[in-house]
């Protein structure tokens, strides 16, 4: 029975915003149940006896006088075995369970446990009975999927002597450990709950010093993101934001992927749902879903739940980070989340900021992105985890001067600016190399020198310089024509075209070209730059530019992207062919290999 003394009354309904009276016991961000249908809501403003509630479900038909039940608990997620392979809505209700109960449309007021309460998991103990344990210490493990070992940790705030440890099958609600401190025994289950708006604790945050390898050449070579870093993908409709994020989710060097579809079209989430179970994880050969958590909050779902979906996703990601995993969070898109903030703020009659967005938009975005990072996790083993956050931004008309883009750029360290003109020319990924940037490049110099060699840094710098020179030379060509350029300048234009078409352009639907290791990327760019340097030498010796550009080896350079990872040695033949064919034009020794 619900205590009627704790029951509020609805006095106003304005879309997803409900104002209720007799709410003196409610605290900020408490979860409440609105009406006899028990719609899920969250308190976002308290004024005296009145509380403003954002309701995460459709409020049609709601009116004054309806009851509001206070739960006294903040909006929280359930964390434990069963998260991987799950598909949730924005407030962590499992969509497959809701579908079984209500059919194609989510019925109002439906409630379902996020984690299966009846499924038994085999708990393998890892701690010693009688030992002292504290927050983050690993009590045992569960083989959640064929790829992921789920580590059961001591929840934050609990420490003491381990007096009981279970072995064998158990549900997420069964007691698997007992911890005694000062004569008081605390029972620990495999499942723990955590409020979504509170960042999970860690021992220490570390500086990023290692790139997240994505297999996408334009990202890894020119604009890398750190493991534990933050990146933004702004771009207009049709420029490839979602496909780029899908590629990152498939190929990024992360052990766990959390994909949040926040306010995007339903067909895009459908693509993810259809693709991920069929795609093979490149490391294990198992379906990609076996290391993925999906949160689907599409554009036809209630607006208010978009805000919750972002926090739900990053809290789940933090939980796997705490186990010592490298986690990649994809948020598609933060613009839809900001629109939800704008709508709720407008209904609260708050003073608007730029373009109607709330004045606190920047701080909310910062709160989200600051939860990313590389950390030393809680626990005595000193394990390290990383949470990389990649947020798509959908500025109207691709105008990145709008508030969401600008506030995001002040926070994130990598900007992958998508260009509609590149997308229209079918150049994908449509990341504009003249507008994009990464502030992590200097942090990775030692990493590249150790893994690939010092030539990586030099090749990257020279290739970027050639692309920038191309933009300047094209201005001259537009003004006075191609005849105004010298042979060396025309060679620069041809090399830039080769970098763009043979290196930066990547076919995500080709089984070989969809992913390129760092070694393959290095070998590919080295071929292009080797040709450039040998051609420059040949021009100095009197060779004709047209003869150089007509050489057959250029076709081999263009097709190097289709060379399989296990056949990279065949690029040695292309290097030899470059030297021999260009030497054949001048009849002299071509000199030492560049790089």
Coordinates of C-alpha atoms in Angstrom, one line a residue:
X1 CA 0.0 0.0 0.0
X2 CA 1.3 3.5 -0.9
X3 CA 1.2 6.0 2.0
X4 CA -1.3 8.6 1.0
X5 CA 0.6 11.2 3.0
X6 CA 3.3 11.0 0.4
X7 CA 1.0 11.4 -2.5
X8 CA 1.2 14.6 -4.5
X9 CA -1.5 16.0 -6.9
X10 CA -1.0 17.2 -10.4
X11 CA -1.9 20.9 -10.8
X12 CA -0.5 21.5 -14.3
X13 CA 0.4 19.5 -17.4
X14 CA 2.5 21.1 -20.2
X15 CA 3.6 18.4 -22.6
X16 CA 6.3 16.3 -20.9
X17 CA 6.4 18.7 -17.9
X18 CA 4.0 18.1 -15.0
X19 CA 3.7 20.4 -11.9
X20 CA 2.5 18.7 -8.7
X21 CA 1.6 20.1 -5.3
X22 CA 2.0 18.4 -1.8
X23 CA 5.5 17.4 -2.8
X24 CA 7.4 18.6 0.3
X25 CA 9.1 15.2 0.6
X26 CA 10.5 15.1 -2.9
X27 CA 14.1 15.9 -3.6
X28 CA 15.8 17.0 -6.8
X29 CA 16.2 14.2 -9.3
X30 CA 14.0 11.8 -7.3
X31 CA 11.9 9.4 -9.4
X32 CA 8.2 9.7 -9.1
X33 CA 5.2 7.8 -10.5
X34 CA 2.5 10.0 -12.1
X35 CA -1.2 9.0 -12.2
X36 CA -2.7 5.6 -11.6
X37 CA -0.9 4.5 -14.8
X38 CA 2.3 5.1 -12.9
X39 CA 4.2 7.0 -15.6
X40 CA 7.9 7.3 -14.8
X41 CA 9.0 10.9 -14.1
X42 CA 11.9 12.7 -12.5
X43 CA 11.8 15.8 -10.2
X44 CA 13.8 18.6 -11.9
X45 CA 12.7 21.7 -9.9
X46 CA 11.4 22.1 -6.3
X47 CA 9.6 25.3 -5.3
X48 CA 8.2 25.2 -1.8
X49 CA 5.5 22.5 -1.8
X50 CA 5.4 22.3 -5.6
X51 CA 7.6 20.1 -7.8
X52 CA 8.2 20.2 -11.5
X53 CA 8.5 16.8 -13.0
X54 CA 9.8 15.7 -16.4
X55 CA 7.8 12.7 -17.4
X56 CA 9.6 10.1 -19.5
X57 CA 6.4 8.8 -21.1
X58 CA 3.6 10.2 -23.2
X59 CA 1.4 12.5 -21.1
X60 CA -1.7 12.7 -23.3
X61 CA -4.9 12.5 -21.3
X62 CA -3.2 13.5 -18.0
X63 CA -5.0 16.2 -16.1
X64 CA -5.1 18.1 -12.8
X65 CA -5.9 16.1 -9.7
X66 CA -4.1 12.9 -10.7
X67 CA -1.9 11.4 -8.0
X68 CA 1.9 11.6 -7.9
X69 CA 3.7 8.9 -5.9
X70 CA 7.1 9.8 -4.5
X71 CA 9.7 6.9 -4.5
X72 CA 12.4 8.7 -2.6
X73 CA 15.1 7.2 -5.0
X74 CA 17.1 9.0 -7.7
X75 CA 16.9 7.7 -11.3
X76 CA 19.3 4.8 -11.3
X77 CA 20.5 1.9 -13.5
X78 CA 20.9 -1.7 -12.7
X79 CA 24.5 -2.9 -13.2
X80 CA 25.4 -6.6 -13.4
X81 CA 25.5 -9.7 -15.6
X82 CA 23.0 -9.4 -18.4
X83 CA 23.9 -5.9 -19.7
X84 CA 25.9 -7.1 -22.7
X85 CA 23.7 -7.9 -25.8
X86 CA 20.8 -6.1 -24.2
X87 CA 18.7 -3.4 -26.0
X88 CA 17.3 -0.8 -23.6
X89 CA 15.2 2.3 -24.0
X90 CA 16.4 5.7 -22.5
X91 CA 15.5 4.7 -18.9
X92 CA 16.9 1.2 -19.1
X93 CA 13.8 -0.8 -19.7
X94 CA 14.6 -3.9 -21.9
X95 CA 12.8 -3.4 -25.2
X96 CA 12.6 -7.2 -25.9
X97 CA 10.7 -7.7 -22.6
X98 CA 8.4 -4.8 -23.3
X99 CA 7.7 -6.1 -26.8
X100 CA 6.7 -9.5 -25.4
X101 CA 4.3 -7.8 -23.0
X102 CA 2.8 -5.0 -25.1
X103 CA 3.6 -5.6 -28.8
X104 CA 5.1 -3.2 -31.3
X105 CA 4.3 0.0 -29.4
X106 CA 5.5 0.7 -25.8
X107 CA 2.5 0.9 -23.6
X108 CA 2.4 3.7 -21.0
X109 CA 3.3 2.8 -17.4
X110 CA 4.9 -0.5 -18.4
X111 CA 7.7 -1.5 -16.0
X112 CA 10.3 -4.2 -16.5
X113 CA 13.5 -5.1 -14.7
X114 CA 16.6 -4.1 -16.6
X115 CA 18.4 -7.3 -15.6
X116 CA 16.8 -10.8 -15.7
X117 CA 15.9 -11.8 -12.1
X118 CA 15.5 -15.5 -12.9
X119 CA 18.5 -16.3 -15.1
X120 CA 21.3 -18.1 -13.3
X121 CA 24.9 -17.1 -13.9
X122 CA 27.9 -19.2 -12.8
X123 CA 29.9 -17.2 -10.3
X124 CA 33.6 -18.1 -10.1
X125 CA 35.1 -16.6 -6.9
X126 CA 38.4 -14.7 -7.2
X127 CA 38.9 -13.3 -3.7
X128 CA 40.2 -15.2 -0.6
X129 CA 37.8 -15.9 2.3
X130 CA 38.9 -13.9 5.4
X131 CA 40.8 -11.3 3.4
X132 CA 40.2 -7.5 3.8
X133 CA 38.3 -6.1 0.8
X134 CA 37.3 -2.6 -0.2
X135 CA 35.5 -0.7 -3.0
X136 CA 36.4 -2.0 -6.5
X137 CA 38.0 -5.2 -5.3
X138 CA 37.1 -8.1 -7.6
X139 CA 35.1 -10.8 -5.7
X140 CA 34.7 -13.1 -8.7
X141 CA 33.8 -13.4 -12.3
X142 CA 31.0 -14.4 -14.6
X143 CA 31.5 -15.5 -18.2
X144 CA 28.7 -13.2 -19.5
X145 CA 29.3 -13.8 -23.2
X146 CA 31.9 -15.8 -25.1
X147 CA 33.9 -12.5 -25.4
X148 CA 33.2 -10.7 -22.1
X149 CA 34.2 -11.8 -18.6
X150 CA 32.0 -9.8 -16.2
X151 CA 33.9 -8.9 -13.0
X152 CA 31.8 -8.7 -9.9
X153 CA 33.3 -5.9 -7.8
X154 CA 32.7 -4.7 -4.2
X155 CA 30.3 -1.7 -4.5
X156 CA 31.6 1.8 -3.6
X157 CA 31.2 2.5 0.1
X158 CA 31.6 -1.1 1.3
X159 CA 34.7 -2.5 2.9
X160 CA 35.7 -5.0 5.6
X161 CA 36.5 -8.7 6.1
X162 CA 35.1 -11.2 3.5
X163 CA 33.3 -13.8 5.7
X164 CA 31.3 -15.6 3.0
X165 CA 31.9 -16.2 -0.7
X166 CA 29.6 -18.2 -3.0
X167 CA 30.7 -20.5 -5.8
X168 CA 28.3 -21.8 -8.5
X169 CA 25.1 -20.7 -10.1
X170 CA 23.2 -17.6 -8.7
X171 CA 20.8 -15.0 -9.9
X172 CA 21.7 -11.3 -9.8
X173 CA 19.7 -10.9 -6.6
X174 CA 21.3 -13.8 -4.7
X175 CA 23.9 -13.1 -2.1
X176 CA 27.3 -14.0 -3.4
X177 CA 29.4 -12.5 -0.6
X178 CA 29.1 -11.2 2.9
X179 CA 31.5 -8.5 4.2
X180 CA 31.8 -7.8 7.9
X181 CA 32.9 -4.5 9.5
X182 CA 32.6 -3.4 13.1
X183 CA 30.3 -6.4 13.8
X184 CA 27.9 -5.4 11.0
X185 CA 27.6 -7.8 8.0
X186 CA 26.7 -6.4 4.6
X187 CA 25.4 -8.8 1.9
X188 CA 26.6 -8.3 -1.6
X189 CA 24.8 -9.3 -4.8
X190 CA 26.0 -9.5 -8.3
X191 CA 23.8 -6.6 -9.2
X192 CA 24.4 -3.1 -8.0
X193 CA 22.3 0.1 -8.6
X194 CA 23.9 3.5 -9.4
X195 CA 22.2 6.9 -9.9
X196 CA 22.8 8.0 -13.5
X197 CA 23.6 11.6 -12.8
X198 CA 26.4 10.8 -10.3
X199 CA 29.8 9.9 -11.9
X200 CA 31.2 6.5 -10.7
X201 CA 34.3 6.9 -8.5
X202 CA 37.9 6.0 -9.4
X203 CA 41.3 6.3 -7.8
X204 CA 43.1 8.6 -10.2
X205 CA 42.6 10.1 -13.7
X206 CA 45.5 9.6 -16.1
X207 CA 46.8 11.7 -19.0
X208 CA 45.9 10.1 -22.4
X209 CA 49.0 8.7 -24.0
X210 CA 47.6 6.0 -26.3
X211 CA 45.4 6.4 -29.4
X212 CA 42.2 4.5 -29.9
X213 CA 43.0 2.6 -33.1
X214 CA 39.8 2.8 -35.3
X215 CA 41.1 1.4 -38.6
X216 CA 39.8 4.5 -40.4
X217 CA 42.7 6.1 -42.1
X218 CA 41.7 9.7 -42.0
X219 CA 41.2 9.4 -38.2
X220 CA 44.2 7.3 -37.2
X221 CA 46.7 9.1 -39.4
X222 CA 45.5 12.7 -39.2
X223 CA 43.0 13.2 -36.4
X224 CA 43.5 10.5 -33.7
X225 CA 41.4 10.3 -30.5
X226 CA 42.9 9.0 -27.3
X227 CA 41.8 5.9 -25.3
X228 CA 39.8 7.8 -22.7
X229 CA 39.5 10.9 -24.9
X230 CA 36.6 12.9 -26.2
X231 CA 35.6 13.5 -29.9
X232 CA 32.8 15.2 -31.7
X233 CA 31.4 14.5 -35.2
X234 CA 29.4 17.5 -36.4
X235 CA 27.9 17.5 -39.8
X236 CA 24.7 18.2 -41.8
X237 CA 22.1 15.6 -42.7
X238 CA 23.4 13.0 -45.1
X239 CA 27.1 13.6 -44.5
X240 CA 27.7 10.3 -42.8
X241 CA 27.7 10.9 -39.0
X242 CA 25.8 7.7 -38.3
X243 CA 27.9 5.5 -40.7
X244 CA 31.1 6.9 -39.2
X245 CA 29.9 6.1 -35.7
X246 CA 28.9 2.6 -36.8
X247 CA 32.4 2.1 -38.2
X248 CA 33.9 3.2 -34.9
X249 CA 31.7 0.9 -33.0
X250 CA 32.6 -2.0 -35.3
X251 CA 36.4 -1.5 -35.6
X252 CA 37.6 0.7 -32.7
X253 CA 40.2 -0.9 -30.4
X254 CA 37.7 -1.1 -27.5
X255 CA 36.7 -4.2 -25.6
X256 CA 33.1 -2.9 -24.8
X257 CA 30.9 -0.7 -27.0
X258 CA 27.9 1.3 -25.6
X259 CA 25.8 2.7 -28.5
X260 CA 23.2 5.4 -27.5
X261 CA 20.7 6.3 -30.2
X262 CA 19.5 9.6 -28.8
X263 CA 16.6 11.1 -30.7
X264 CA 17.7 9.8 -34.1
X265 CA 15.4 8.2 -36.7
X266 CA 14.2 4.7 -35.9
X267 CA 15.5 3.3 -39.2
X268 CA 19.1 4.1 -38.1
X269 CA 18.7 2.2 -34.9
X270 CA 17.2 -0.6 -36.9
X271 CA 20.3 -0.8 -39.0
X272 CA 22.4 -1.2 -35.8
X273 CA 20.0 -3.8 -34.5
X274 CA 20.2 -5.8 -37.8
X275 CA 23.9 -5.4 -38.4
X276 CA 25.6 -5.9 -35.0
X277 CA 24.3 -9.5 -34.4
X278 CA 25.6 -10.5 -37.9
X279 CA 28.9 -8.5 -37.9
X280 CA 31.9 -10.5 -36.8
X281 CA 34.2 -9.0 -34.1
X282 CA 37.6 -8.8 -35.8
X283 CA 39.5 -10.0 -32.7
X284 CA 37.3 -13.0 -31.6
X285 CA 35.3 -13.9 -34.7
X286 CA 32.1 -13.8 -32.6
X287 CA 29.1 -11.5 -33.3
X288 CA 29.8 -7.9 -32.4
X289 CA 26.7 -7.8 -30.2
X290 CA 28.5 -10.1 -27.7
X291 CA 30.5 -7.0 -26.5
X292 CA 27.8 -4.3 -27.1
X293 CA 25.1 -2.6 -25.1
X294 CA 22.5 -0.7 -27.1
X295 CA 20.3 2.1 -25.9
X296 CA 17.5 3.1 -28.3
X297 CA 15.7 6.3 -27.8
X298 CA 14.5 7.2 -31.2
X299 CA 12.8 10.4 -32.4
X300 CA 9.3 9.1 -32.0
X301 CA 9.9 8.2 -28.3
X302 CA 9.1 10.8 -25.6
X303 CA 11.4 13.9 -25.8
X304 CA 12.2 14.0 -22.1
X305 CA 13.7 10.5 -22.1
X306 CA 16.5 11.7 -24.5
X307 CA 18.2 13.3 -21.6
X308 CA 18.0 10.2 -19.5
X309 CA 19.4 8.0 -22.3
X310 CA 22.7 9.9 -22.4
X311 CA 23.2 9.5 -18.7
X312 CA 22.1 5.8 -18.7
X313 CA 24.6 5.1 -21.5
X314 CA 27.6 6.7 -19.8
X315 CA 26.8 5.2 -16.4
X316 CA 26.8 1.7 -18.0
X317 CA 30.1 2.6 -19.8
X318 CA 31.7 3.7 -16.5
X319 CA 30.7 0.4 -14.9
X320 CA 32.6 -1.6 -17.5
X321 CA 35.5 0.9 -17.3
X322 CA 35.7 0.1 -13.6
X323 CA 36.4 -3.5 -14.5
X324 CA 39.5 -2.4 -16.3
X325 CA 38.1 -2.5 -19.8
X326 CA 38.6 0.0 -22.6
X327 CA 35.1 1.2 -23.4
X328 CA 33.8 3.3 -26.4
X329 CA 30.6 5.2 -26.0
X330 CA 28.8 6.4 -29.1
X331 CA 26.1 9.1 -28.6
X332 CA 24.0 9.8 -31.7
X333 CA 23.3 12.6 -31.4
X334 CA 23.8 15.2 -28.6
X335 CA 21.9 17.8 -30.7
X336 CA 18.7 15.9 -30.1
X337 CA 19.5 15.7 -26.4
X338 CA 20.1 19.5 -26.3
X339 CA 16.7 20.0 -28.1
X340 CA 15.1 18.0 -25.2
X341 CA 16.8 20.3 -22.7
X342 CA 15.5 23.3 -24.7
X343 CA 12.0 22.1 -24.7
X344 CA 11.9 21.3 -20.9
X345 CA 13.6 24.6 -20.1
X346 CA 11.0 26.5 -22.2
X347 CA 8.2 24.8 -20.4
X348 CA 9.8 25.7 -17.0
X349 CA 9.8 29.3 -18.2
X350 CA 13.5 29.7 -17.6
X351 CA 15.4 32.6 -19.1
X352 CA 16.6 31.3 -22.5
X353 CA 20.2 31.5 -23.7
X354 CA 21.4 31.7 -27.3
X355 CA 18.8 30.4 -29.8
X356 CA 16.5 29.4 -27.0
X357 CA 18.8 26.8 -25.5
X358 CA 19.0 27.0 -21.7
X359 CA 21.9 29.0 -20.3
X360 CA 23.3 25.9 -18.6
X361 CA 23.7 24.0 -22.0
X362 CA 27.5 24.3 -21.9
X363 CA 27.8 23.0 -18.3
X364 CA 25.5 20.0 -19.0
X365 CA 27.6 19.1 -22.1
X366 CA 30.8 19.4 -20.0
X367 CA 29.3 17.2 -17.2
X368 CA 28.7 14.5 -19.8
X369 CA 32.1 14.6 -21.6
X370 CA 34.1 15.0 -18.4
X371 CA 33.0 11.5 -17.4
X372 CA 35.2 10.1 -20.1
X373 CA 38.8 9.4 -19.3
X374 CA 41.6 6.9 -18.7
X375 CA 41.7 6.0 -15.0
X376 CA 43.2 3.9 -12.3
X377 CA 40.2 2.0 -11.1
X378 CA 39.1 1.4 -7.5
X379 CA 40.5 -1.8 -6.1
X380 CA 43.8 -3.2 -4.8
X381 CA 45.1 -4.5 -8.1
X382 CA 45.8 -1.1 -9.8
X383 CA 43.9 -2.1 -13.0
X384 CA 43.4 0.7 -15.5
X385 CA 40.2 1.4 -17.5
X386 CA 39.4 3.9 -20.3
X387 CA 36.1 5.4 -21.4
X388 CA 36.2 7.2 -24.8
X389 CA 33.2 9.3 -25.6
X390 CA 32.3 10.2 -29.2
X391 CA 29.3 12.4 -29.7
X392 CA 27.6 13.2 -33.0
X393 CA 26.2 16.7 -33.5
X394 CA 23.5 17.5 -36.0
X395 CA 23.7 21.3 -36.6
X396 CA 20.8 22.7 -38.7
X397 CA 22.1 23.1 -42.2
X398 CA 25.6 22.0 -41.1
X399 CA 26.2 25.4 -39.5
X400 CA 28.7 24.7 -36.7
X401 CA 28.4 28.2 -35.4
X402 CA 25.2 27.2 -33.6
X403 CA 25.3 26.8 -29.7
X404 CA 25.4 23.0 -29.4
X405 CA 28.4 22.7 -31.8
X406 CA 30.3 25.6 -30.2
X407 CA 29.8 24.5 -26.7
X408 CA 30.9 20.9 -27.7
X409 CA 34.0 22.2 -29.3
X410 CA 35.0 24.1 -26.2
X411 CA 35.1 20.7 -24.3
X412 CA 36.2 17.9 -26.7
X413 CA 39.7 17.6 -28.0
X414 CA 39.0 16.0 -31.4
X415 CA 36.8 17.6 -34.1
X416 CA 35.9 15.5 -37.1
X417 CA 34.1 18.0 -39.2
X418 CA 31.9 16.3 -41.8
X419 CA 31.5 18.2 -45.1
X420 CA 28.4 18.0 -47.2
X421 CA 30.3 18.8 -50.4
X422 CA 32.6 15.8 -49.8
X423 CA 29.6 13.6 -49.1
X424 CA 27.9 14.7 -52.4
X425 CA 31.1 13.7 -54.3
X426 CA 30.8 10.3 -52.6
X427 CA 34.0 10.8 -50.7
X428 CA 33.6 8.9 -47.4
X429 CA 34.4 9.3 -44.6
X430 CA 33.4 12.9 -45.4
X431 CA 35.8 14.3 -42.8
X432 CA 37.1 17.7 -44.0
X433 CA 40.9 17.5 -43.5
X434 CA 41.3 21.3 -43.5
X435 CA 38.6 22.0 -40.8
X436 CA 39.2 19.0 -38.5
X437 CA 41.8 18.8 -35.8
X438 CA 43.0 16.6 -32.9
X439 CA 44.7 18.1 -29.8
X440 CA 46.1 14.7 -28.9
X441 CA 48.7 14.4 -31.7
X442 CA 51.7 15.6 -29.6
X443 CA 50.7 13.2 -26.8
X444 CA 51.1 10.2 -29.2
X445 CA 54.5 11.0 -30.7
X446 CA 56.3 8.5 -28.4
X447 CA 53.6 5.8 -29.1
X448 CA 54.0 6.1 -32.9
X449 CA 57.8 6.1 -32.7
X450 CA 57.7 2.9 -30.6
X451 CA 55.0 1.0 -32.6
X452 CA 55.7 2.1 -36.2
X453 CA 58.8 4.3 -36.3
X454 CA 59.7 7.9 -36.3
X455 CA 58.8 8.1 -40.1
X456 CA 55.1 8.0 -39.2
X457 CA 55.3 11.5 -37.6
X458 CA 57.2 12.9 -40.5
X459 CA 55.0 11.3 -43.2
X460 CA 51.9 12.6 -41.5
X461 CA 53.3 16.2 -41.3
X462 CA 54.3 16.2 -44.9
X463 CA 51.1 14.7 -46.2
X464 CA 49.1 17.3 -44.3
X465 CA 51.3 20.1 -45.6
X466 CA 50.6 18.9 -49.2
X467 CA 46.9 18.8 -48.6
X468 CA 47.1 22.4 -47.3
X469 CA 49.2 23.5 -50.3
X470 CA 46.6 21.9 -52.6
X471 CA 43.9 24.3 -51.2
X472 CA 46.2 27.3 -51.9
X473 CA 47.1 26.1 -55.4
X474 CA 43.5 25.5 -56.3
X475 CA 42.8 29.1 -55.5
X476 CA 45.5 30.1 -58.0
X477 CA 44.1 27.7 -60.7
X478 CA 40.6 29.2 -60.2
X479 CA 41.9 32.7 -60.7
X480 CA 44.5 32.3 -63.5
X481 CA 44.3 28.7 -64.8
X482 CA 46.4 25.6 -64.6
X483 CA 49.1 27.1 -67.0
X484 CA 50.3 29.4 -64.3
X485 CA 51.6 26.5 -62.2
X486 CA 55.1 25.0 -62.4
X487 CA 55.7 21.3 -62.9
X488 CA 56.5 20.9 -59.2
X489 CA 53.3 22.6 -58.2
X490 CA 51.3 20.4 -60.6
X491 CA 53.0 17.4 -59.1
X492 CA 51.9 18.6 -55.6
X493 CA 48.3 18.7 -56.9
X494 CA 48.6 15.2 -58.2
X495 CA 50.1 13.9 -55.0
X496 CA 47.3 15.6 -53.0
X497 CA 44.7 14.0 -55.2
X498 CA 46.4 10.6 -54.6
X499 CA 46.3 11.2 -50.8
X500 CA 42.6 12.1 -51.0
X501 CA 41.4 9.4 -53.4
X502 CA 43.8 6.5 -52.6
X503 CA 44.3 7.0 -48.9
X504 CA 41.6 9.2 -47.2
X505 CA 38.7 7.7 -49.2
X506 CA 37.7 4.5 -47.6
X507 CA 34.8 2.1 -48.5
X508 CA 33.1 0.9 -45.4
X509 CA 31.2 -1.8 -47.3
X510 CA 34.3 -3.4 -48.9
X511 CA 35.5 -6.4 -46.9
X512 CA 39.2 -5.4 -47.1
X513 CA 39.1 -1.6 -47.4
X514 CA 36.7 -1.2 -44.4
X515 CA 39.6 -1.5 -41.9
X516 CA 43.3 -0.7 -42.2
X517 CA 45.8 -1.4 -39.4
X518 CA 48.4 1.2 -38.5
X519 CA 51.1 -0.8 -40.4
X520 CA 49.0 -0.9 -43.5
X521 CA 48.2 2.9 -43.2
X522 CA 51.9 3.6 -42.9
X523 CA 52.8 1.4 -45.9
X524 CA 50.1 3.1 -48.0
X525 CA 51.1 6.7 -47.2
X526 CA 54.7 5.8 -47.6
X527 CA 54.0 4.5 -51.2
X528 CA 52.3 7.8 -52.1
X529 CA 55.1 10.0 -50.6
X530 CA 57.8 7.8 -52.1
X531 CA 56.3 8.3 -55.5
X532 CA 56.2 12.1 -54.8
X533 CA 59.8 12.3 -53.8
X534 CA 61.1 10.1 -56.7
X535 CA 59.0 12.2 -59.1
X536 CA 60.5 15.4 -57.8
X537 CA 64.0 14.0 -58.3
X538 CA 63.0 12.9 -61.9
X539 CA 61.7 16.4 -62.7
X540 CA 65.1 17.9 -61.6
X541 CA 66.8 15.5 -64.0
X542 CA 64.7 16.6 -66.9
X543 CA 61.9 14.1 -67.0
X544 CA 58.5 15.2 -68.4
X545 CA 55.7 15.5 -65.8
X546 CA 53.2 13.9 -68.1
X547 CA 55.4 10.8 -68.6
X548 CA 55.7 10.5 -64.8
X549 CA 51.9 10.7 -64.3
X550 CA 51.3 8.1 -67.0
X551 CA 53.4 5.4 -65.3
X552 CA 51.6 2.1 -64.7
X553 CA 52.8 2.0 -61.0
X554 CA 50.3 4.7 -60.2
X555 CA 47.5 2.2 -60.7
X556 CA 49.2 -0.2 -58.2
X557 CA 49.4 2.6 -55.6
X558 CA 45.7 3.3 -56.1
X559 CA 44.9 -0.4 -55.6
X560 CA 47.1 -0.8 -52.5
X561 CA 44.0 -0.2 -50.3
X562 CA 42.6 -3.6 -51.4
X563 CA 45.7 -5.5 -50.3
X564 CA 44.8 -7.8 -47.4
X565 CA 46.4 -7.4 -43.9
X566 CA 48.2 -10.7 -44.2
X567 CA 49.7 -9.7 -47.6
X568 CA 51.3 -6.4 -46.8
X569 CA 54.7 -7.7 -47.9
X570 CA 53.5 -7.3 -51.5
X571 CA 53.8 -3.6 -51.1
X572 CA 57.6 -4.1 -51.3
X573 CA 57.1 -4.9 -55.0
X574 CA 55.2 -1.7 -55.5
X575 CA 58.0 0.3 -53.9
X576 CA 60.5 -1.4 -56.2
X577 CA 58.3 -0.7 -59.2
X578 CA 58.1 3.0 -58.2
X579 CA 61.9 3.3 -58.3
X580 CA 62.4 1.2 -61.4
X581 CA 59.7 3.0 -63.5
X582 CA 60.8 6.5 -62.5
X583 CA 64.4 5.6 -62.9
X584 CA 63.6 4.3 -66.4
X585 CA 62.5 7.8 -67.4
X586 CA 65.9 9.3 -66.5
X587 CA 68.2 6.3 -66.8
X588 CA 69.9 7.1 -63.4
X589 CA 69.9 5.7 -59.9
X590 CA 66.8 6.8 -58.0
X591 CA 68.6 7.1 -54.7
X592 CA 67.6 5.9 -51.2
X593 CA 64.0 5.0 -50.2
X594 CA 62.1 7.8 -48.6
X595 CA 61.2 6.7 -45.0

